[in-house]
Each structure stands twice: as C-alpha cells, then as structure tokens.
Short mmCIF file of C-alpha atoms in Angstrom, two decimals:
data_model
loop_
_atom_site.label_atom_id
_atom_site.label_comp_id
_atom_site.label_asym_id
_atom_site.label_seq_id
_atom_site.Cartn_x
_atom_site.Cartn_y
_atom_site.Cartn_z
CA MET A 1 4.80 -34.97 7.84
CA ASN A 2 2.88 -35.17 11.43
CA ARG A 3 3.15 -37.13 15.06
CA VAL A 4 0.64 -39.52 13.66
CA GLU A 5 2.88 -40.46 9.83
CA LEU A 6 4.96 -40.60 12.01
CA PHE A 7 4.17 -43.52 14.66
CA LEU A 8 2.25 -45.19 11.48
CA GLY A 9 5.44 -45.76 9.31
CA GLU A 10 6.51 -45.72 5.70
CA GLY A 11 3.58 -46.51 3.55
CA TRP A 12 0.91 -44.67 5.16
CA ASP A 13 -1.39 -41.73 3.63
CA VAL A 14 -2.09 -39.63 6.53
CA MET A 15 -5.08 -36.82 5.69
CA PRO A 16 -6.94 -34.86 8.03
CA ALA A 17 -10.59 -36.01 8.59
CA GLY A 18 -12.43 -32.50 9.05
CA GLY A 19 -14.13 -31.49 12.59
CA ALA A 20 -14.07 -28.79 14.57
CA THR A 21 -10.86 -30.05 17.12
CA GLY A 22 -8.91 -31.07 14.00
CA GLU A 23 -7.57 -33.77 15.54
CA ALA A 24 -9.17 -36.64 13.09
CA TYR A 25 -7.31 -38.54 10.50
CA VAL A 26 -8.12 -40.77 7.34
CA ALA A 27 -5.14 -43.36 6.97
CA LYS A 28 -4.47 -45.20 4.11
CA HIS A 29 -2.11 -47.97 3.22
CA GLY A 30 -2.84 -49.10 -0.36
CA ASP A 31 -6.09 -50.40 -0.49
CA TYR A 32 -6.31 -50.34 3.28
CA GLN A 33 -8.21 -47.13 5.50
CA LEU A 34 -8.30 -46.50 9.67
CA PHE A 35 -10.07 -43.84 11.04
CA ILE A 36 -7.49 -42.62 13.19
CA LYS A 37 -7.52 -39.80 16.10
CA ARG A 38 -5.88 -38.23 18.80
CA ASN A 39 -7.07 -37.73 22.01
CA SER A 40 -10.75 -39.38 21.65
CA SER A 41 -13.50 -39.98 24.41
CA PRO A 42 -11.42 -42.37 26.82
CA PHE A 43 -14.48 -44.59 27.04
CA LEU A 44 -14.04 -45.20 23.26
CA ALA A 45 -13.87 -49.22 23.90
CA VAL A 46 -17.15 -49.51 25.50
CA LEU A 47 -18.83 -47.77 22.67
CA SER A 48 -16.88 -49.72 20.58
CA ALA A 49 -18.27 -53.07 22.36
CA GLU A 50 -21.81 -51.83 22.48
CA GLY A 51 -22.04 -51.12 18.93
CA ILE A 52 -22.47 -47.42 18.99
CA VAL A 53 -19.56 -46.42 16.95
CA PRO A 54 -17.66 -48.46 14.55
CA LYS A 55 -15.48 -50.96 16.00
CA LEU A 56 -12.13 -49.79 18.04
CA LEU A 57 -8.81 -51.58 16.15
CA TRP A 58 -6.33 -50.41 18.74
CA THR A 59 -4.93 -47.82 21.07
CA LYS A 60 -1.69 -46.09 21.45
CA ARG A 61 0.02 -43.60 23.49
CA LEU A 62 2.78 -41.57 22.21
CA GLU A 63 5.70 -40.52 23.64
CA SER A 64 3.92 -37.07 24.05
CA GLY A 65 1.81 -38.45 26.10
CA ASP A 66 -1.02 -38.15 23.31
CA VAL A 67 -3.58 -41.58 22.98
CA ILE A 68 -4.22 -42.65 19.28
CA THR A 69 -6.48 -44.22 18.45
CA ALA A 70 -7.41 -46.52 15.26
CA GLN A 71 -11.11 -47.67 14.59
CA ARG A 72 -12.86 -49.69 11.58
CA TRP A 73 -13.21 -47.11 8.64
CA ILE A 74 -16.71 -47.50 7.33
CA GLN A 75 -17.91 -47.04 4.02
CA GLY A 76 -20.88 -45.47 4.84
CA ARG A 77 -22.99 -42.64 5.24
CA GLU A 78 -24.63 -39.84 7.38
CA LEU A 79 -28.10 -39.88 7.52
CA LYS A 80 -30.20 -37.26 6.06
CA ALA A 81 -32.22 -34.98 8.28
CA LYS A 82 -36.01 -36.66 7.74
CA GLU A 83 -34.20 -39.99 8.07
CA MET A 84 -33.77 -38.65 12.18
CA MET A 85 -37.54 -39.77 12.41
CA ASN A 86 -36.58 -43.58 11.68
CA ALA A 87 -37.41 -45.98 15.03
CA SER A 88 -33.73 -47.19 14.45
CA THR A 89 -32.64 -43.98 15.74
CA ALA A 90 -35.57 -43.85 18.64
CA ALA A 91 -34.26 -47.13 19.56
CA MET A 92 -30.45 -46.02 19.51
CA LEU A 93 -30.67 -43.35 21.69
CA SER A 94 -32.75 -45.20 24.03
CA ASN A 95 -29.66 -48.28 24.14
CA ILE A 96 -27.19 -45.05 25.07
CA HIS A 97 -29.49 -43.84 27.40
CA ARG A 98 -30.04 -46.40 29.78
CA SER A 99 -26.17 -47.91 29.73
CA ASN A 100 -25.54 -48.68 32.71
CA GLU A 101 -22.19 -49.66 31.72
CA LEU A 102 -21.55 -46.35 30.23
CA LEU A 103 -22.95 -44.56 33.03
CA ASP A 104 -20.89 -46.17 35.89
CA LEU A 105 -17.38 -46.07 33.43
CA PHE A 106 -18.41 -41.99 33.37
CA LYS A 107 -19.17 -41.66 36.77
CA ARG A 108 -15.55 -43.27 37.49
CA MET A 109 -13.99 -41.10 35.55
CA GLY A 110 -15.18 -37.84 37.75
CA ASN A 111 -17.70 -36.16 35.65
CA GLU A 112 -20.34 -35.12 37.87
CA PRO A 113 -24.06 -35.03 36.07
CA LEU A 114 -24.88 -31.40 34.49
CA ASP A 115 -26.54 -29.57 37.24
CA PRO A 116 -29.21 -26.66 36.46
CA ARG A 117 -28.26 -24.94 38.88
CA HIS A 118 -24.49 -25.24 37.88
CA MET A 119 -25.17 -24.22 34.20
CA VAL A 120 -26.96 -21.27 34.63
CA GLU A 121 -24.54 -19.81 37.19
CA ASN A 122 -22.03 -20.36 34.77
CA MET A 123 -23.77 -18.65 31.49
CA TYR A 124 -24.46 -15.92 33.25
CA VAL A 125 -20.62 -15.96 34.45
CA GLN A 126 -20.03 -15.74 30.83
CA ILE A 127 -22.83 -13.37 29.77
CA GLN A 128 -21.54 -10.79 32.06
CA LEU A 129 -17.89 -11.15 30.69
CA TYR A 130 -18.75 -10.75 27.16
CA ARG A 131 -21.17 -7.86 28.09
CA ILE A 132 -24.01 -9.53 26.31
CA GLU A 133 -27.04 -6.90 26.78
CA ASP A 134 -29.80 -8.84 24.26
CA GLU A 135 -32.69 -8.86 25.51
CA LEU A 136 -34.24 -12.12 23.69
CA VAL A 137 -30.94 -14.04 25.86
CA LEU A 138 -31.36 -12.06 28.93
CA ALA A 139 -35.80 -12.72 29.09
CA CYS A 140 -34.37 -16.85 27.79
CA MET A 141 -31.88 -16.57 31.02
CA ASP A 142 -34.25 -15.45 33.04
CA TYR A 143 -36.83 -17.88 32.43
CA LEU A 144 -34.32 -20.75 32.98
CA GLU A 145 -33.15 -19.00 36.46
CA ARG A 146 -36.90 -18.79 37.63
CA THR A 147 -38.50 -22.41 36.26
CA LYS A 148 -34.76 -24.31 37.50
CA ASP A 149 -35.85 -25.97 40.50
CA GLN A 150 -39.34 -27.12 38.83
CA LEU A 151 -37.05 -29.71 36.59
CA GLY A 152 -37.73 -33.07 39.19
CA ASP A 153 -34.98 -35.50 39.94
CA ALA A 154 -34.68 -37.56 36.71
CA GLU A 155 -32.36 -40.37 36.39
CA TYR A 156 -28.82 -39.34 34.41
CA ALA A 157 -27.70 -41.11 31.83
CA VAL A 158 -24.82 -40.29 29.45
CA CYS A 159 -26.08 -37.82 27.03
CA HIS A 160 -24.71 -37.27 23.76
CA GLY A 161 -25.10 -33.68 23.26
CA ASP A 162 -24.45 -32.99 19.48
CA ILE A 163 -27.07 -34.96 17.82
CA ASN A 164 -26.88 -33.40 14.56
CA HIS A 165 -27.67 -35.78 11.77
CA ASN A 166 -24.33 -35.20 10.26
CA ASN A 167 -22.97 -37.36 13.12
CA TRP A 168 -24.83 -40.54 12.62
CA MET A 169 -23.76 -42.83 10.32
CA ARG A 170 -24.94 -45.87 8.52
CA ASP A 171 -22.26 -48.61 7.25
CA GLU A 172 -22.36 -51.07 4.08
CA GLN A 173 -24.56 -52.81 5.51
CA ASP A 174 -26.82 -51.16 7.37
CA ASN A 175 -25.70 -50.92 10.58
CA LEU A 176 -26.44 -47.57 12.57
CA TYR A 177 -24.23 -45.70 14.35
CA LEU A 178 -23.84 -42.25 16.61
CA ILE A 179 -20.01 -40.71 16.42
CA ASP A 180 -18.32 -38.13 17.57
CA TRP A 181 -18.43 -38.31 21.61
CA ASP A 182 -16.14 -34.99 22.39
CA GLY A 183 -19.20 -33.52 24.38
CA ALA A 184 -20.80 -36.42 26.14
CA SER A 185 -21.62 -35.50 29.98
CA VAL A 186 -24.21 -37.19 32.40
CA ALA A 187 -26.92 -35.29 32.11
CA ASP A 188 -31.17 -35.72 32.42
CA PRO A 189 -31.72 -37.41 28.84
CA ALA A 190 -34.09 -34.31 27.81
CA LEU A 191 -31.12 -32.84 26.60
CA ASP A 192 -30.50 -35.22 23.92
CA LEU A 193 -34.33 -35.83 23.74
CA GLY A 194 -35.07 -32.33 23.55
CA LEU A 195 -32.57 -31.43 20.61
CA MET A 196 -33.56 -34.20 18.65
CA LEU A 197 -37.26 -33.50 18.68
CA TYR A 198 -37.46 -29.57 18.49
CA THR A 199 -35.06 -30.24 15.42
CA TYR A 200 -36.19 -33.29 13.43
CA ILE A 201 -39.44 -34.63 14.40
CA PRO A 202 -42.32 -32.18 13.63
CA GLU A 203 -44.70 -32.12 17.17
CA GLU A 204 -47.27 -33.89 15.80
CA HIS A 205 -45.16 -36.78 15.76
CA TRP A 206 -43.09 -36.85 19.23
CA ALA A 207 -45.58 -38.81 20.95
CA THR A 208 -44.91 -41.74 18.31
CA TRP A 209 -40.91 -40.93 18.40
CA LEU A 210 -40.76 -41.17 21.82
CA ALA A 211 -43.01 -44.62 22.09
CA GLN A 212 -40.01 -45.83 20.48
CA TYR A 213 -37.88 -44.76 22.53
CA GLY A 214 -39.64 -45.99 25.20
CA ALA A 215 -40.68 -43.13 26.87
CA GLU A 216 -43.93 -40.76 27.42
CA LEU A 217 -44.47 -37.52 26.59
CA ASP A 218 -45.58 -35.91 29.66
CA HIS A 219 -45.97 -32.76 30.89
CA SER A 220 -42.42 -32.92 32.71
CA LEU A 221 -40.79 -34.09 29.90
CA LYS A 222 -41.78 -31.55 27.72
CA MET A 223 -41.11 -28.65 30.17
CA ARG A 224 -37.54 -30.50 30.73
CA MET A 225 -36.70 -31.04 26.91
CA HIS A 226 -37.97 -27.43 26.83
CA TRP A 227 -35.30 -25.84 29.04
CA TYR A 228 -32.68 -28.13 28.39
CA VAL A 229 -32.95 -27.13 24.67
CA VAL A 230 -33.23 -23.28 25.35
CA ALA A 231 -29.96 -24.08 28.01
CA HIS A 232 -28.42 -25.03 24.93
CA THR A 233 -29.42 -22.71 22.74
CA ILE A 234 -27.73 -20.27 24.98
CA SER A 235 -24.22 -21.91 25.63
CA GLU A 236 -24.30 -22.50 21.62
CA ILE A 237 -24.41 -18.85 21.36
CA LEU A 238 -22.14 -17.89 23.97
CA TRP A 239 -19.02 -20.55 22.82
CA ASN A 240 -20.16 -18.53 19.19
CA HIS A 241 -19.86 -15.29 20.88
CA SER A 242 -16.92 -16.02 22.57
CA ARG A 243 -14.71 -16.99 18.98
CA GLY A 244 -15.84 -13.88 17.46
CA GLN A 245 -18.61 -15.52 15.24
CA PHE A 246 -21.20 -13.30 15.03
CA SER A 247 -22.86 -14.58 11.86
CA GLN A 248 -23.70 -17.63 13.83
CA VAL A 249 -24.65 -15.82 16.52
CA GLU A 250 -27.36 -14.41 14.75
CA GLU A 251 -28.31 -17.36 13.46
CA LEU A 252 -28.54 -19.02 16.88
CA LYS A 253 -30.56 -16.40 17.87
CA LYS A 254 -33.07 -17.00 15.15
CA ALA A 255 -32.72 -20.42 16.88
CA LEU A 256 -33.46 -19.40 20.01
CA MET A 257 -36.19 -17.01 19.22
CA TYR A 258 -38.26 -19.64 17.66
CA VAL A 259 -37.73 -22.13 20.97
CA ALA A 260 -38.81 -20.16 23.27
CA SER A 261 -41.93 -19.20 21.02
CA LYS A 262 -42.69 -22.91 21.74
CA ASN A 263 -42.77 -22.61 25.81
CA ASP A 264 -46.65 -23.77 25.86
CA HIS A 265 -46.77 -25.08 29.36
CA SER A 266 -47.04 -23.02 32.82
CA ASP A 267 -43.93 -21.53 33.91
#
C-alpha cells in the first residue's frame, strides 16, 4: 500500500494513472472516483477556478511534506489530432495567455520569464556535456544564436509548454480542458502557438486559426514561432539523449529537419 492509499484510508482502490512522473493516480471508492496527484502544479487552484482544468476538490499536505491534490474525475476523452484545428482550442489558449491572474501568481512564485539568450546558453552547455556533434543540431543552434536578438520584446504569458492533443480533454458535458501543467513557464506566447501550428494546423489555415485566437500572422510572430519550435525540439533531443532514449532522439531529429526547412523568413 503506497502513501496515497494510507492517506485516503480503507475502502479506496488507488491505481497509477500513467504519465511521465508516476505521481498521478485514480482513486475509486465504490462508484465514486477522484483524480489524485502528488506534488502537482502549485497554481492548480487558479487553473481550476478559471475552468482550464477539472475542478479542484481539496488539497492536503502529508507528514512527508508531499502535497496531495484531488480533482473531479471526468468521464472524458482526449482530443483527436484533427480536432486541434477547432475554434475552441484557439479560444482556450487565448484565455490562458491573457489571464493576468495566472501570470501574476506564477511570477509571485518566483518564476522568471524564459530568456532566449539563457535558453541558448543552457543548450550549448548540454551539447558540450553530452558531446553532441550532430551537424543538424549544431546548424540549428547556430541559427538560434544568430537570431535570438531579433525576436523583439514580447508580452510574456503563462505558457503550457506541451500542447500535445493528449493533454486536451472534453468531458461528458462537452467542456474543454487543458491538463498536465507541470512544465508550464512564463514565456513568449509564440512558444505555445508555434508548437500548436507546426504540429496540428496546415500552414494555409494558420492565419484563420490565429484570428480565432486573437492574433495576426505577421512577420514577427512567424519568426518567433519558428525560433521557439526549433529551440523546443532541440531541448527535447537533449532531454532524450540524457536518458539514453536514442530512438526518440532520431525521431526528433527528423522533426527538427522538417522545422528547419520551414525557415522562409530572413535571418
């Protein structure tokens, strides 16, 4: 019996809910179910209040110092990749990026905005540490280095950082949620927008989707999205390389080659 089962008491069945951290559980007591997570995002209450994640029911601190949160279990489903084009995803991402309450809370927690210069510096440190000599990665790093000062001053927002369709859910009442906020950061919204558009939206529909979001597809946004998608993909390559997951590294290199080929703006 793990600590979560001990905390909930008799009559509860606790099962792992999957995920990379191994900190999420489904707790059942008869027909009643909860989504339990250990040490989840500290601003889960704000996300719940704004309807971005399923309703937060309670938060408890264990003697070990771990914090347990319980959310309403939704009989929902993950979005399909083609559904990411829907206006509802654009509207929700817009609400998230324009939430001053979320941004203020995140900053009060001491989160500094992602600085492109620091991002490049940190990636170079990892490249040297892992002795990566891949020509594509190094060429893309050179692009990031050369263009980092051309990005301009964006209005920072709380960015999710992993807008994979598996993190978007609809419940039985057709409410839309964006879950798994462990990798969120204060950043240029172009980080989320680039990942969304490059992954799910055909380029001929970018302007339409962004209009639903509330932005114009101008030169600045195109460049910033491209820059952040290249940076994100290299970061994923480095993360997987550090864990010896080389098959994922090779798949990500293919993605990086595709993204690099889409650089149709001047440096």
